[in-house]
PDB file of C-alpha atoms in Angstrom:
ATOM      1  CA  MET A  21      -0.510  -0.767  -0.173  1.00 93.00           C
ATOM      2  CA  ASN A  22       2.795   2.285   0.976  1.00 95.00           C
ATOM      3  CA  ILE A  23       4.245   1.729  -2.382  1.00 98.00           C
ATOM      4  CA  ALA A  24       1.002   2.440  -4.317  1.00 98.00           C
ATOM      5  CA  LEU A  25       0.501   5.659  -2.906  1.00 98.00           C
ATOM      6  CA  TRP A  26       3.695   7.296  -3.096  1.00 98.00           C
ATOM      7  CA  VAL A  27       2.742   6.821  -6.547  1.00 98.00           C
ATOM      8  CA  ALA A  28      -0.001   8.755  -6.396  1.00 98.00           C
ATOM      9  CA  GLN A  29       1.711  11.185  -4.540  1.00 98.00           C
ATOM     10  CA  PHE A  30       4.248  11.998  -7.154  1.00 98.00           C
ATOM     11  CA  LEU A  31       1.636  11.550 -10.173  1.00 98.00           C
ATOM     12  CA  LEU A  32      -0.286  14.612  -8.062  1.00 98.00           C
ATOM     13  CA  ALA A  33       2.934  16.680  -7.665  1.00 98.00           C
ATOM     14  CA  ALA A  34       4.151  16.086 -11.599  1.00 98.00           C
ATOM     15  CA  VAL A  35       0.485  17.470 -12.920  1.00 98.00           C
ATOM     16  CA  TYR A  36      -0.038  20.304 -10.201  1.00 98.00           C
ATOM     17  CA  LEU A  37       3.424  21.088 -10.180  1.00 98.00           C
ATOM     18  CA  GLY A  38       3.593  21.204 -14.273  1.00 97.00           C
ATOM     19  CA  SER A  39       0.536  22.937 -14.616  1.00 96.00           C
ATOM     20  CA  GLY A  40       0.574  25.173 -11.816  1.00 97.00           C
ATOM     21  CA  LEU A  41       3.608  26.405 -12.970  1.00 97.00           C
ATOM     22  CA  VAL A  42       1.785  27.528 -16.567  1.00 96.00           C
ATOM     23  CA  LYS A  43      -0.398  28.868 -14.789  1.00 96.00           C
ATOM     24  CA  LEU A  44       2.083  31.190 -12.699  1.00 97.00           C
ATOM     25  CA  LEU A  45       5.271  31.328 -15.410  1.00 96.00           C
ATOM     26  CA  ARG A  46       2.423  32.578 -18.595  1.00 96.00           C
ATOM     27  CA  SER A  47      -0.291  35.623 -19.344  1.00 93.00           C
ATOM     28  CA  ARG A  48      -3.415  34.859 -18.422  1.00 93.00           C
ATOM     29  CA  GLU A  49      -3.739  35.080 -22.915  1.00 93.00           C
ATOM     30  CA  GLN A  50      -1.205  32.075 -22.968  1.00 95.00           C
ATOM     31  CA  VAL A  51      -3.299  30.329 -19.984  1.00 94.00           C
ATOM     32  CA  ILE A  52      -6.047  30.524 -22.034  1.00 92.00           C
ATOM     33  CA  ALA A  53      -4.637  29.374 -25.768  1.00 92.00           C
ATOM     34  CA  SER A  54      -2.608  26.153 -23.151  1.00 90.00           C
ATOM     35  CA  THR A  55      -5.588  25.324 -20.920  1.00 86.00           C
ATOM     36  CA  GLY A  56      -8.516  26.478 -22.619  1.00 81.00           C
ATOM     37  CA  ALA A  57     -11.433  28.381 -21.858  1.00 84.00           C
ATOM     38  CA  TRP A  58     -12.379  28.153 -18.492  1.00 91.00           C
ATOM     39  CA  ALA A  59      -9.478  31.210 -17.514  1.00 91.00           C
ATOM     40  CA  GLU A  60     -11.202  33.577 -19.809  1.00 91.00           C
ATOM     41  CA  ASP A  61     -14.134  33.461 -16.446  1.00 90.00           C
ATOM     42  CA  TYR A  62     -11.166  35.135 -14.297  1.00 93.00           C
ATOM     43  CA  SER A  63      -9.192  38.204 -13.920  1.00 94.00           C
ATOM     44  CA  ASP A  64      -4.599  37.252 -14.181  1.00 95.00           C
ATOM     45  CA  GLY A  65      -4.586  37.880 -10.310  1.00 96.00           C
ATOM     46  CA  ALA A  66      -7.077  34.703 -10.106  1.00 96.00           C
ATOM     47  CA  VAL A  67      -5.013  32.519 -12.184  1.00 96.00           C
ATOM     48  CA  LYS A  68      -2.240  32.924 -10.591  1.00 97.00           C
ATOM     49  CA  GLY A  69      -3.634  32.104  -7.490  1.00 97.00           C
ATOM     50  CA  ILE A  70      -4.344  28.707  -8.908  1.00 97.00           C
ATOM     51  CA  GLY A  71      -1.819  27.985 -10.322  1.00 97.00           C
ATOM     52  CA  ALA A  72      -0.137  28.638  -6.574  1.00 98.00           C
ATOM     53  CA  VAL A  73      -2.957  26.956  -5.120  1.00 98.00           C
ATOM     54  CA  GLU A  74      -1.072  24.507  -7.279  1.00 98.00           C
ATOM     55  CA  VAL A  75       1.915  24.825  -6.344  1.00 98.00           C
ATOM     56  CA  LEU A  76       1.986  24.345  -3.254  1.00 98.00           C
ATOM     57  CA  GLY A  77      -0.237  21.080  -3.768  1.00 98.00           C
ATOM     58  CA  ALA A  78       1.760  19.963  -5.511  1.00 98.00           C
ATOM     59  CA  LEU A  79       4.917  20.325  -2.740  1.00 98.00           C
ATOM     60  CA  GLY A  80       2.718  19.714  -0.235  1.00 98.00           C
ATOM     61  CA  VAL A  81       1.380  16.210  -0.939  1.00 98.00           C
ATOM     62  CA  VAL A  82       5.280  14.920  -1.148  1.00 98.00           C
ATOM     63  CA  LEU A  83       7.696  17.287   0.383  1.00 98.00           C
ATOM     64  CA  PRO A  84       6.102  17.064   4.381  1.00 98.00           C
ATOM     65  CA  TRP A  85       6.071  13.198   3.875  1.00 97.00           C
ATOM     66  CA  LEU A  86       9.146  12.693   2.722  1.00 97.00           C
ATOM     67  CA  THR A  87      11.500  14.277   4.980  1.00 98.00           C
ATOM     68  CA  GLY A  88       9.123  13.347   8.243  1.00 97.00           C
ATOM     69  CA  ILE A  89       8.531  16.681   9.272  1.00 98.00           C
ATOM     70  CA  ALA A  90       5.316  17.697   9.538  1.00 98.00           C
ATOM     71  CA  PRO A  91       4.136  14.542   7.995  1.00 97.00           C
ATOM     72  CA  VAL A  92       0.580  15.607   9.071  1.00 97.00           C
ATOM     73  CA  LEU A  93       0.567  18.377   6.248  1.00 98.00           C
ATOM     74  CA  THR A  94       0.836  15.539   3.568  1.00 98.00           C
ATOM     75  CA  PRO A  95      -2.672  13.910   3.984  1.00 98.00           C
ATOM     76  CA  ILE A  96      -4.467  18.047   4.196  1.00 98.00           C
ATOM     77  CA  ALA A  97      -2.408  19.137   1.114  1.00 98.00           C
ATOM     78  CA  ALA A  98      -4.437  16.385  -0.151  1.00 98.00           C
ATOM     79  CA  VAL A  99      -7.192  17.530   0.543  1.00 98.00           C
ATOM     80  CA  GLY A 100      -6.577  20.709  -0.270  1.00 98.00           C
ATOM     81  CA  LEU A 101      -5.883  19.156  -4.226  1.00 98.00           C
ATOM     82  CA  VAL A 102      -9.581  16.840  -4.089  1.00 98.00           C
ATOM     83  CA  VAL A 103     -11.366  20.864  -3.564  1.00 98.00           C
ATOM     84  CA  VAL A 104      -9.532  21.871  -6.632  1.00 98.00           C
ATOM     85  CA  GLN A 105     -10.624  18.917  -8.724  1.00 98.00           C
ATOM     86  CA  VAL A 106     -13.938  19.939  -7.055  1.00 98.00           C
ATOM     87  CA  VAL A 107     -13.973  23.068  -8.527  1.00 97.00           C
ATOM     88  CA  ALA A 108     -12.616  22.223 -11.226  1.00 96.00           C
ATOM     89  CA  ILE A 109     -15.081  20.114 -11.769  1.00 97.00           C
ATOM     90  CA  ARG A 110     -17.678  22.887 -11.460  1.00 96.00           C
ATOM     91  CA  VAL A 111     -16.200  25.280 -13.534  1.00 95.00           C
ATOM     92  CA  HIS A 112     -15.671  22.960 -16.279  1.00 94.00           C
ATOM     93  CA  LEU A 113     -19.344  21.118 -15.762  1.00 95.00           C
ATOM     94  CA  ARG A 114     -20.739  25.436 -16.451  1.00 94.00           C
ATOM     95  CA  ILE A 115     -18.453  25.986 -19.015  1.00 92.00           C
ATOM     96  CA  GLY A 116     -19.561  22.971 -21.368  1.00 92.00           C
ATOM     97  CA  ASP A 117     -16.248  21.310 -20.968  1.00 89.00           C
ATOM     98  CA  THR A 118     -16.737  17.903 -20.553  1.00 91.00           C
ATOM     99  CA  LYS A 119     -14.045  16.115 -22.445  1.00 91.00           C
ATOM    100  CA  THR A 120     -11.514  17.035 -19.642  1.00 90.00           C
ATOM    101  CA  LEU A 121     -13.968  15.499 -17.094  1.00 95.00           C
ATOM    102  CA  PRO A 122     -12.255  11.878 -17.026  1.00 96.00           C
ATOM    103  CA  VAL A 123      -8.603  14.375 -15.913  1.00 96.00           C
ATOM    104  CA  ASN A 124     -10.523  15.939 -13.516  1.00 97.00           C
ATOM    105  CA  VAL A 125     -12.005  12.313 -11.832  1.00 98.00           C
ATOM    106  CA  VAL A 126      -8.666  10.577 -12.126  1.00 98.00           C
ATOM    107  CA  LEU A 127      -7.090  13.295  -9.980  1.00 98.00           C
ATOM    108  CA  LEU A 128      -9.715  13.440  -7.322  1.00 98.00           C
ATOM    109  CA  LEU A 129      -9.910   9.985  -6.583  1.00 98.00           C
ATOM    110  CA  LEU A 130      -5.791  10.341  -6.589  1.00 98.00           C
ATOM    111  CA  ALA A 131      -5.533  13.363  -4.126  1.00 98.00           C
ATOM    112  CA  ALA A 132      -8.981  11.186  -2.407  1.00 98.00           C
ATOM    113  CA  PHE A 133      -6.828   8.340  -1.447  1.00 98.00           C
ATOM    114  CA  VAL A 134      -3.857   9.809  -1.064  1.00 98.00           C
ATOM    115  CA  ALA A 135      -5.241  11.475   1.966  1.00 98.00           C
ATOM    116  CA  ILE A 136      -7.335   8.999   3.604  1.00 98.00           C
ATOM    117  CA  GLY A 137      -3.876   6.138   2.936  1.00 98.00           C
ATOM    118  CA  ARG A 138      -1.864   8.882   4.332  1.00 98.00           C
ATOM    119  CA  PHE A 139      -4.244   9.992   7.634  1.00 97.00           C
ATOM    120  CA  ALA A 140      -4.491   5.921   7.916  1.00 95.00           C
ATOM    121  CA  GLY A 141      -0.901   5.847   8.468  1.00 79.00           C
TER     122      GLY A 141
END
């Protein structure tokens, strides 16, 4: 079970680090062009804020457990990523973008798996 949790943690970290850095380092217009129309409804600051939350979640889902420093932060970060995906699914449904929903659901389930597994362990 520990190996499965680590695989899930590193997958989540890779996805959210990449996604968050795109939002942090590119302009809102570039984010719209590369990730979809969802960002049209949000300000530059909101898009950067989402990116920052994703980067912090990516770090939080791995580093505390890996280092042994405040390991309770890992499942808390995973819960935060569940919330990110719930909001993302809601946004995508609102704008009629259903093609990304399977990815959102998989990320939500991975984050829930990590949260439950690490709170239990």
